[in-house]
mmCIF file of C-alpha atoms in Angstrom:
data_model
loop_
_atom_site.group_PDB
_atom_site.id
_atom_site.type_symbol
_atom_site.label_atom_id
_atom_site.label_comp_id
_atom_site.label_asym_id
_atom_site.label_seq_id
_atom_site.Cartn_x
_atom_site.Cartn_y
_atom_site.Cartn_z
ATOM 1 C CA UNK A 1 81.309 99.692 92.937
ATOM 2 C CA UNK A 2 82.121 96.390 91.342
ATOM 3 C CA UNK A 3 84.277 93.802 93.074
ATOM 4 C CA UNK A 4 85.500 90.267 92.521
ATOM 5 C CA UNK A 5 86.407 87.640 95.098
ATOM 6 C CA UNK A 6 88.404 84.531 94.421
ATOM 7 C CA UNK A 7 88.201 82.641 97.710
ATOM 8 C CA UNK A 8 91.050 80.241 96.985
ATOM 9 C CA UNK A 9 94.514 81.740 96.936
ATOM 10 C CA UNK A 10 96.241 78.470 96.089
ATOM 11 C CA UNK A 11 94.902 75.171 94.761
ATOM 12 C CA UNK A 12 96.839 71.979 94.196
ATOM 13 C CA UNK A 13 95.519 69.183 92.000
ATOM 14 C CA UNK A 14 96.953 66.051 90.460
ATOM 15 C CA UNK A 15 97.391 65.833 86.725
ATOM 16 C CA UNK A 16 94.262 64.334 85.193
ATOM 17 C CA UNK A 17 92.017 65.443 88.031
ATOM 18 C CA UNK A 18 89.133 67.817 87.553
ATOM 19 C CA UNK A 19 89.405 71.463 88.512
ATOM 20 C CA UNK A 20 87.040 74.165 89.681
ATOM 21 C CA UNK A 21 88.208 77.675 90.499
ATOM 22 C CA UNK A 22 85.708 79.863 92.265
ATOM 23 C CA UNK A 23 84.820 83.432 91.452
ATOM 24 C CA UNK A 24 82.163 85.623 93.037
ATOM 25 C CA UNK A 25 81.394 89.090 91.817
ATOM 26 C CA UNK A 26 79.491 92.091 93.028
ATOM 27 C CA UNK A 27 77.974 94.377 90.464
ATOM 28 C CA UNK A 28 74.636 96.116 90.269
ATOM 29 C CA UNK A 29 73.802 95.479 86.630
ATOM 30 C CA UNK A 30 74.505 92.734 84.118
ATOM 31 C CA UNK A 31 78.171 91.939 84.493
ATOM 32 C CA UNK A 32 80.632 91.198 81.765
ATOM 33 C CA UNK A 33 82.832 88.423 83.126
ATOM 34 C CA UNK A 34 86.244 87.182 82.146
ATOM 35 C CA UNK A 35 88.829 84.619 83.126
ATOM 36 C CA UNK A 36 92.476 85.340 82.375
ATOM 37 C CA UNK A 37 95.506 83.144 82.945
ATOM 38 C CA UNK A 38 99.013 84.326 83.723
ATOM 39 C CA UNK A 39 101.956 81.976 83.377
ATOM 40 C CA UNK A 40 105.212 82.951 85.107
ATOM 41 C CA UNK A 41 106.844 85.850 83.313
ATOM 42 C CA UNK A 42 103.961 86.158 80.887
ATOM 43 C CA UNK A 43 101.132 88.588 80.389
ATOM 44 C CA UNK A 44 97.440 87.969 80.905
ATOM 45 C CA UNK A 45 95.888 85.629 78.377
ATOM 46 C CA UNK A 46 92.129 85.548 77.916
ATOM 47 C CA UNK A 47 90.650 82.113 78.606
ATOM 48 C CA UNK A 48 86.973 82.900 78.138
ATOM 49 C CA UNK A 49 84.327 85.541 78.603
ATOM 50 C CA UNK A 50 80.621 85.930 79.292
ATOM 51 C CA UNK A 51 78.636 88.823 77.926
ATOM 52 C CA UNK A 52 75.126 87.406 77.500
ATOM 53 C CA UNK A 53 73.201 84.363 76.282
ATOM 54 C CA UNK A 54 74.146 80.814 77.163
ATOM 55 C CA UNK A 55 75.381 80.805 80.746
ATOM 56 C CA UNK A 56 77.876 78.005 80.078
ATOM 57 C CA UNK A 57 80.758 79.358 78.058
ATOM 58 C CA UNK A 58 83.597 77.481 76.475
ATOM 59 C CA UNK A 59 87.103 78.822 76.282
ATOM 60 C CA UNK A 60 90.532 77.889 75.127
ATOM 61 C CA UNK A 61 92.616 74.998 76.438
ATOM 62 C CA UNK A 62 89.513 72.977 77.379
ATOM 63 C CA UNK A 63 88.263 75.396 80.029
ATOM 64 C CA UNK A 64 84.641 76.316 80.607
ATOM 65 C CA UNK A 65 82.820 78.575 83.023
ATOM 66 C CA UNK A 66 79.241 78.880 84.164
ATOM 67 C CA UNK A 67 77.533 82.157 84.982
ATOM 68 C CA UNK A 68 75.068 81.817 87.847
ATOM 69 C CA UNK A 69 73.285 85.084 88.469
ATOM 70 C CA UNK A 70 71.495 83.794 91.583
ATOM 71 C CA UNK A 71 74.829 82.998 93.204
ATOM 72 C CA UNK A 72 76.779 85.904 91.681
ATOM 73 C CA UNK A 73 79.329 83.371 90.566
ATOM 74 C CA UNK A 74 81.371 82.607 87.484
ATOM 75 C CA UNK A 75 83.367 79.483 88.332
ATOM 76 C CA UNK A 76 86.002 78.117 86.005
ATOM 77 C CA UNK A 77 86.178 74.387 85.351
ATOM 78 C CA UNK A 78 88.263 71.876 83.514
ATOM 79 C CA UNK A 79 87.495 68.152 83.487
ATOM 80 C CA UNK A 80 91.100 66.960 83.307
ATOM 81 C CA UNK A 81 94.029 69.152 84.257
ATOM 82 C CA UNK A 82 97.350 69.034 82.427
ATOM 83 C CA UNK A 83 100.708 69.927 83.948
ATOM 84 C CA UNK A 84 100.896 72.896 81.579
ATOM 85 C CA UNK A 85 97.820 74.400 83.254
ATOM 86 C CA UNK A 86 99.927 75.381 86.263
ATOM 87 C CA UNK A 87 99.623 79.170 86.388
ATOM 88 C CA UNK A 88 97.770 81.957 88.137
ATOM 89 C CA UNK A 89 94.140 82.466 87.186
ATOM 90 C CA UNK A 90 92.289 85.755 87.443
ATOM 91 C CA UNK A 91 88.579 86.388 87.311
ATOM 92 C CA UNK A 92 87.527 89.874 86.247
ATOM 93 C CA UNK A 93 84.333 91.840 85.845
ATOM 94 C CA UNK A 94 83.819 94.627 83.335
ATOM 95 C CA UNK A 95 81.441 97.492 83.835
ATOM 96 C CA UNK A 96 78.718 98.381 81.402
ATOM 97 C CA UNK A 97 77.179 101.719 80.655
ATOM 98 C CA UNK A 98 79.754 104.347 79.818
ATOM 99 C CA UNK A 99 82.538 102.444 81.502
ATOM 100 C CA UNK A 100 83.019 99.405 79.364
ATOM 101 C CA UNK A 101 86.728 99.554 79.740
ATOM 102 C CA UNK A 102 87.500 99.253 83.388
ATOM 103 C CA UNK A 103 88.136 95.693 84.494
ATOM 104 C CA UNK A 104 88.106 94.824 88.168
ATOM 105 C CA UNK A 105 90.161 91.765 88.990
ATOM 106 C CA UNK A 106 90.057 89.238 91.763
ATOM 107 C CA UNK A 107 93.195 88.525 93.741
ATOM 108 C CA UNK A 108 93.998 85.457 91.667
ATOM 109 C CA UNK A 109 94.253 81.732 92.322
ATOM 110 C CA UNK A 110 97.573 79.987 91.919
ATOM 111 C CA UNK A 111 97.180 76.510 90.481
ATOM 112 C CA UNK A 112 99.827 73.887 91.163
ATOM 113 C CA UNK A 113 99.615 70.597 89.283
ATOM 114 C CA UNK A 114 101.251 67.479 90.698
ATOM 115 C CA UNK A 115 102.366 64.752 88.281
ATOM 116 C CA UNK B 1 97.766 86.505 65.619
ATOM 117 C CA UNK B 2 98.107 90.212 66.471
ATOM 118 C CA UNK B 3 99.283 90.965 69.962
ATOM 119 C CA UNK B 4 100.009 93.859 72.281
ATOM 120 C CA UNK B 5 103.701 94.498 72.807
ATOM 121 C CA UNK B 6 105.422 96.411 75.593
ATOM 122 C CA UNK B 7 108.906 97.788 76.069
ATOM 123 C CA UNK B 8 111.040 97.523 78.025
ATOM 124 C CA UNK B 9 110.330 94.238 79.743
ATOM 125 C CA UNK B 10 112.149 95.442 82.847
ATOM 126 C CA UNK B 11 112.982 98.998 83.890
ATOM 127 C CA UNK B 12 115.068 99.907 86.900
ATOM 128 C CA UNK B 13 115.108 103.534 88.001
ATOM 129 C CA UNK B 14 116.070 105.724 90.912
ATOM 130 C CA UNK B 15 113.404 107.303 93.068
ATOM 131 C CA UNK B 16 112.452 110.715 91.733
ATOM 132 C CA UNK B 17 113.338 109.908 88.143
ATOM 133 C CA UNK B 18 110.903 110.025 85.259
ATOM 134 C CA UNK B 19 110.066 106.839 83.397
ATOM 135 C CA UNK B 20 108.160 106.196 80.203
ATOM 136 C CA UNK B 21 106.648 102.811 79.580
ATOM 137 C CA UNK B 22 105.785 102.011 75.997
ATOM 138 C CA UNK B 23 103.094 99.906 74.429
ATOM 139 C CA UNK B 24 102.087 99.076 70.885
ATOM 140 C CA UNK B 25 98.397 98.099 70.916
ATOM 141 C CA UNK B 26 96.765 95.858 68.336
ATOM 142 C CA UNK B 27 96.542 97.914 65.173
ATOM 143 C CA UNK B 28 92.774 98.207 64.628
ATOM 144 C CA UNK B 29 91.940 98.689 68.304
ATOM 145 C CA UNK B 30 90.531 101.978 69.487
ATOM 146 C CA UNK B 31 90.591 101.724 73.272
ATOM 147 C CA UNK B 32 93.738 101.550 75.337
ATOM 148 C CA UNK B 33 94.351 100.829 78.987
ATOM 149 C CA UNK B 34 97.013 100.673 81.632
ATOM 150 C CA UNK B 35 96.857 98.406 84.658
ATOM 151 C CA UNK B 36 99.391 97.645 87.326
ATOM 152 C CA UNK B 37 100.061 94.727 89.621
ATOM 153 C CA UNK B 38 102.107 95.275 92.740
ATOM 154 C CA UNK B 39 103.828 92.060 93.738
ATOM 155 C CA UNK B 40 101.406 89.781 95.546
ATOM 156 C CA UNK B 41 98.431 92.055 94.965
ATOM 157 C CA UNK B 42 95.545 92.337 92.539
ATOM 158 C CA UNK B 43 95.767 93.690 89.040
ATOM 159 C CA UNK B 44 94.481 97.281 89.340
ATOM 160 C CA UNK B 45 93.007 99.537 86.700
ATOM 161 C CA UNK B 46 94.868 102.802 86.152
ATOM 162 C CA UNK B 47 93.437 104.525 83.114
ATOM 163 C CA UNK B 48 91.504 104.083 79.888
ATOM 164 C CA UNK B 49 92.076 106.157 76.761
ATOM 165 C CA UNK B 50 89.966 106.707 73.682
ATOM 166 C CA UNK B 51 89.966 109.239 70.883
ATOM 167 C CA UNK B 52 93.107 110.896 72.226
ATOM 168 C CA UNK B 53 91.766 111.565 75.660
ATOM 169 C CA UNK B 54 91.379 109.857 78.993
ATOM 170 C CA UNK B 55 87.927 108.312 79.337
ATOM 171 C CA UNK B 56 88.326 107.037 82.884
ATOM 172 C CA UNK B 57 91.022 106.955 85.534
ATOM 173 C CA UNK B 58 91.371 105.472 88.966
ATOM 174 C CA UNK B 59 92.358 107.229 92.177
ATOM 175 C CA UNK B 60 95.830 105.760 91.731
ATOM 176 C CA UNK B 61 96.294 107.763 88.528
ATOM 177 C CA UNK B 62 97.282 111.060 90.118
ATOM 178 C CA UNK B 63 99.149 114.029 88.692
ATOM 179 C CA UNK B 64 102.386 112.054 88.588
ATOM 180 C CA UNK B 65 100.956 109.877 85.840
ATOM 181 C CA UNK B 66 100.161 110.784 82.265
ATOM 182 C CA UNK B 67 99.333 108.894 79.100
ATOM 183 C CA UNK B 68 99.864 109.773 75.497
ATOM 184 C CA UNK B 69 99.393 108.366 72.053
ATOM 185 C CA UNK B 70 102.236 110.201 70.327
ATOM 186 C CA UNK B 71 101.704 108.594 66.940
ATOM 187 C CA UNK B 72 99.436 106.086 65.264
ATOM 188 C CA UNK B 73 100.940 103.061 66.915
ATOM 189 C CA UNK B 74 102.414 103.790 70.344
ATOM 190 C CA UNK B 75 100.684 104.321 73.662
ATOM 191 C CA UNK B 76 102.809 105.496 76.572
ATOM 192 C CA UNK B 77 102.542 105.792 80.333
ATOM 193 C CA UNK B 78 104.754 108.390 81.963
ATOM 194 C CA UNK B 79 105.507 108.598 85.654
ATOM 195 C CA UNK B 80 107.057 111.999 86.325
ATOM 196 C CA UNK B 81 108.767 111.420 89.650
ATOM 197 C CA UNK B 82 108.842 107.802 90.644
ATOM 198 C CA UNK B 83 108.301 106.627 94.190
ATOM 199 C CA UNK B 84 109.261 103.357 95.802
ATOM 200 C CA UNK B 85 105.600 102.348 95.843
ATOM 201 C CA UNK B 86 105.418 102.654 92.049
ATOM 202 C CA UNK B 87 107.394 99.429 91.794
ATOM 203 C CA UNK B 88 105.043 97.030 90.051
ATOM 204 C CA UNK B 89 104.289 95.184 86.847
ATOM 205 C CA UNK B 90 102.550 97.519 84.427
ATOM 206 C CA UNK B 91 100.261 95.999 81.815
ATOM 207 C CA UNK B 92 99.007 97.682 78.695
ATOM 208 C CA UNK B 93 95.790 96.445 77.100
ATOM 209 C CA UNK B 94 93.763 97.325 74.058
ATOM 210 C CA UNK B 95 90.251 96.650 72.799
ATOM 211 C CA UNK B 96 88.165 97.419 69.767
ATOM 212 C CA UNK B 97 84.786 98.056 71.454
ATOM 213 C CA UNK B 98 82.930 97.695 68.171
ATOM 214 C CA UNK B 99 79.313 98.810 68.322
ATOM 215 C CA UNK B 100 79.656 100.275 71.783
ATOM 216 C CA UNK B 101 79.013 96.962 73.486
ATOM 217 C CA UNK B 102 81.094 95.061 76.017
ATOM 218 C CA UNK B 103 84.631 94.645 74.922
ATOM 219 C CA UNK B 104 87.443 92.156 75.266
ATOM 220 C CA UNK B 105 90.768 93.543 76.337
ATOM 221 C CA UNK B 106 93.985 92.017 75.118
ATOM 222 C CA UNK B 107 96.955 92.399 77.403
ATOM 223 C CA UNK B 108 100.614 92.845 76.713
ATOM 224 C CA UNK B 109 103.333 90.903 78.547
ATOM 225 C CA UNK B 110 103.973 93.725 80.989
ATOM 226 C CA UNK B 111 106.859 95.949 82.052
ATOM 227 C CA UNK B 112 108.316 95.287 85.453
ATOM 228 C CA UNK B 113 109.253 98.629 87.010
ATOM 229 C CA UNK B 114 111.663 98.603 89.927
ATOM 230 C CA UNK B 115 112.201 101.864 91.783
ATOM 231 C CA UNK B 116 115.301 101.977 93.988
#
């Protein structure tokens, strides 16, 4: 069964600092990987996704993520954080085969940004 | 930009009552999903739906739950007899899954269900 671990429950950074949110997955085949962001009172917004090809993927709002098969990781990065990036971030893995739909989420990382 | 919508945004109900949560997926999408997030916990998959039938469901999705696409635009989740532990945020999502490959799911804003 697939699973996702986000080791950091809460991260605090200063505005303008760089950011890396960790995500480790467990899945037997090629994973389809996603990062979603949830602002308070909002739904889940897709930041970026990896299906195949270039292992460094670019997303919206200046975010990027790198797929590392050897480490089973898909960490999210941003070179300079803005106060508006404060939110909860979820990593998710999608199954292949006949079960494209089911997404398995990590427990989320809450990002606090200090001015 | 098209988006998934959900109504109501907040539903309060008494234990044992039936509730219906409504979703309008993106219009050209073919696959529909429900997830839930109990406060402080992970987002959990409930069910996926394609071609007017359930394609996959989780162990959470027991006989108390049902889904329906009653017309060409709505997608509903019904809980027949709510329990306290059904209190959660329920998210609807939709995807197009063109070509049978991996798909991107687009989520609605959620319905917060409170069971008293």
